[in-house]
Amino acid sequence: MTVLLAATAAALFGIGTYLVLQRKLSRIIIGIALLGHGANVLMVTSGDRGRAPLIGNGPTEGLADPLPQALALTAIVISFGVTALLLALAYRSWLLTSDDEVQDDVEDRDVALHGAPDDDLDGTEGDADRERDDDGDAA
Amino acid sequence: MVGLGLVASGRRAGRAAPWIAALPLAATLAWLGASAGAVLGGAPVTQSVAWVPELGVDLDLRLDGFAALFVLLISGIGVLVLAYSARYLDRGGAGDGRLLGLLVLFAGSMLGLVLADNMVLLFGFWELTSVTSFLLIGNDHTNLAARAAALQALLVTGLGGLALLAGVVLIGQAAGTFSLSAVLADPPGGTAVTVGLTLVLVGAFSKSALYPFHSWLPAAMAASTPVSTYLHSATMVKAGVYLVGRFAPAFDTVWVWRPSVVGAGLVTMLAGGLRALRQHDLKRLLAFGTVSQLGFMVVLLGLGTRAALVAGCALVLAHGLFKAALFMVVGIVEHQAGTRDVRRLARWGRGWRPTTVVTVVSAASMAGVPLTFGFIAKEEDFAALADGAFSYHGLVLALVVAGSTLTAAYSAWFGWGMLGRAGESGDAVSEAPPPAAAFLAPAALLTALTVVLGVAPAAVDRWAGGAARALDPAVEPVHLALWHGFNLPLALSAVALAGGLALFLARARVARVLAWGGRLPSGADVYHGLLGAVNTGADRLTGLVQNGSLPTYAGVILTTAALLTTGALMAGGGWPGWPALVGSAGHVAVCVALVVTAVAAGAVHRRFSAALLLGATGYAMAGLFVVQGGADLALTQVAIETLTTVLFVLVLRRLPDRFEPRVRPGRRLIRAAVAVAVGLMVFGLALTAGGSRTAEPVSGEMVERAVPDGGGRNVVNVILVDFRGFDTLGEITVLTAAAIGSVALARAGRRPGRRTAPEPPAGEELRVRRLVVVDVAVRLVFPAVMVGSLYLLFAGHNQPGGGFVGGIVAGAAVALRYVAGGIDDVRSLSRARPWTVLGAGLLVSAVTAAMPLLFGGAVLEAALVEGDLPLLGHVKVGSALAFDVGVYLVVLGLVLMVFESFGDDPRVPAK
């Protein structure tokens, strides 16, 4: 890990975050891809540099660390799957709205503006109680 | 067990149900009778089962004198209540079986409560009684008032239960054990214990409906009569009294104890009595009366002096007898006449005489008229308070007498109302048929007991004495008698009765005075107000934080992650020092390329350009992998990046070309701030984590064992399909899910499969043109690429390659076919549908992973098969290859599925 590599990863994460916070799904997808690239940078550079980890082409010292590479390979392929899924989302959004903007959640906005309904908390007990007590005419 | 069975049987239980329900209680009663002799003599019966010894929680049960008194009440009154319900529930409602089952369940939990010798176990049963009470009150779930009342009861007693748990834990920690008898024998001291005691008292007060937690009890009268009789007069509400009694002898010298107990008890007694005088609903009258009497009991048992303990036990018994009988009679009236409002009841006709007798006698016991057991108990109470073993006893005695005056007054009011003399003419219900003898029998039995014990109270000497002695062994033998001579308690009783009668006779004027008190906020108002405030607060907070906008949610999550991690790093992580600035020249070039393309991808305004720049970023990543020394990785990255770019183009060709700038500058600033925060966090994290390695990396061992154990020379591939095969299995499952998801999203509503050629709308012709040159070139190249992908698959174990890369390269070949001929060309590649390929891959990998189980090995255990084939010579095939084949098929299937989703003609489908 060198300062340069750490800075690169940080830059990728920063740009990715900036894009993820946007409203256009295309930009969000690019942001997620960049986040994935940043994570891969962190992972791969956490292991030692060296020659490609193939046994038989020389001594086993000086080989690159294979475990982070295997993990990064897994991560890359899964990012590909996620990107495919997100693009399907964008496609669907286009089918429905001819654009790929991420809309606000209607239910959440409803609750934020009007509050949730309270049921079952006020039976008729409170009012009926007062009714009975006030009528003190017991004769 | 019986309870659960009854609950499950619902209404099919029929007429025998109450008797089945009564069986366990009758058995308990019999067992109690058999063990009573020894127990009351001072030899408790115990039983213990270890449960969680590490936490000090065991199933300890202990029957001593005090518990025996309560067991008598629970089982005796329980049997009678169930016999009563046989007649009460004869209308065959839908919830009857459930009601009876729950009553039995409740009885079981209440028994556990009084028998528990471990404080945590006691808490467990405490909460069980709260839950069964909740279910019982709300048993008629169509009744809105019942549901609200059940919720109120649960909230109040449940919160009290939490306080009880906290108090129990504090006391248990201070004492070093959770065993109740051990703690009481040697009570700990200290601030923690004082706080714990206060919390325990809060729990007890909430359960026994003392001020200010009392409002749930009158509301709970919405339940049916058996429930009210059993739970809310005789047993459950006495749980708090039980707890106070248990703790009193050991802890009554703690400074919070006496003031809280006596104060709360007296306030409750007086306020409850006053409220009771204002009621027109007979059940609510009894409920407030119960509240008042519970206050009285808490005062007595909480004082902890020897005489007060005896008196308290006597009052518990007396109260159980008369209250249960009164509730039953109210239930009878309601059952027969249809109402329990005094203003609507008329004088009873013939046939009601036995009921009248029962009512009058039990009400007299409540008021403390001589010849009833209630009188005996009251005498003992006054005597105990007059004894003067504590400070302010004169004041307490005076207030208690005032409370008893109120009790006498509302008893008279109750009797008057029950007998139908308070009814306003014109509205009176007078045609009620008298109850059957079996219906009245349980109440009559209780009333008879009240009279018998009132005349010859020596019969329960041993019970009261044994109970009190279990609490404080210094209690002298008890002699309850009807006549102790002319002394102070007798005079006080006379005063109370006379005062009560006077209040009753002047009830019109009293009512006007009391009506003034109706303007004060009642406990129910406080409860509803609190609940409303909590709800409003929750709404406001939710509205603030969850406003529906995705960028807000994502921003909150990322900011929290950044801040928390940075905080943790700065607080705890050791700074390993600045590492080298640059590793090699190659790094500089690659990193600069990465950052530049990433910035550009984020900044451009056109979607296409952004996608292409993202592809460039991916190739720069591949360059980084080459510099780091990952051959497999670089190959895979290049192939995947190519396919990703193709995917982007497939989708983005339909979307508008430009991003419209619509964001306000303020928003942009916030986003930039969050991005900078995250970036800084990652920077710090990378430097700290990168320099903090102290242990040997495990990959050294993997390199050593790759050839002997894994059978391959490409260590990365061996790790993927052998050493860490489970990860890969999970990964291809994720890919399958993603593929299915994307097809489902993209093609929702249209079933893929056999497709007829789409009809071109009028005036528009099909625009799929096949360029001959491209077509021929692709047809030549395609088989070569496929063979290349197969080579990568088979050679991957020893050279750079593997299932992933092979699958992606095959996918690239498919992309070529798409470019040449569109989706139809891709579909014509083979008869297998994309999901078949996908599923086959997953199946192959899963079977390969599970196969060793058949041969007695572990999952994913590697196997090697060697043989000589005619043309190829000596061939070694490992099981890893089969696994890799599965991976290959999954990746290929994913690409095929993706093309299936997006590859159609670029027209908006008609909806």
Short mmCIF file of C-alpha atoms in Angstrom, two decimals, chain A residues 1-8, chain B residues 578-585 587-588 591 683 687:
data_model
loop_
_atom_site.label_atom_id
_atom_site.label_comp_id
_atom_site.label_asym_id
_atom_site.label_seq_id
_atom_site.Cartn_x
_atom_site.Cartn_y
_atom_site.Cartn_z
CA MET A 1 0.00 0.00 0.00
CA THR A 2 1.46 3.28 -1.04
CA VAL A 3 0.15 6.77 -0.63
CA LEU A 4 -0.57 6.97 -4.34
CA LEU A 5 -2.70 3.85 -4.30
CA ALA A 6 -4.57 4.93 -1.20
CA ALA A 7 -5.25 8.29 -2.81
CA THR A 8 -6.48 6.57 -5.97
CA TRP B 578 3.28 6.91 6.29
CA PRO B 579 4.19 4.21 3.76
CA ALA B 580 6.15 4.72 0.57
CA LEU B 581 4.84 7.41 -1.72
CA VAL B 582 4.97 5.49 -4.97
CA GLY B 583 5.54 1.83 -5.66
CA SER B 584 6.71 1.91 -9.26
CA ALA B 585 6.43 4.01 -12.38
CA HIS B 587 1.60 2.57 -10.77
CA VAL B 588 1.79 6.26 -11.52
CA CYS B 591 -3.47 5.53 -11.26
CA PHE B 683 -7.83 7.28 2.50
CA LEU B 687 -3.26 3.73 5.01
#
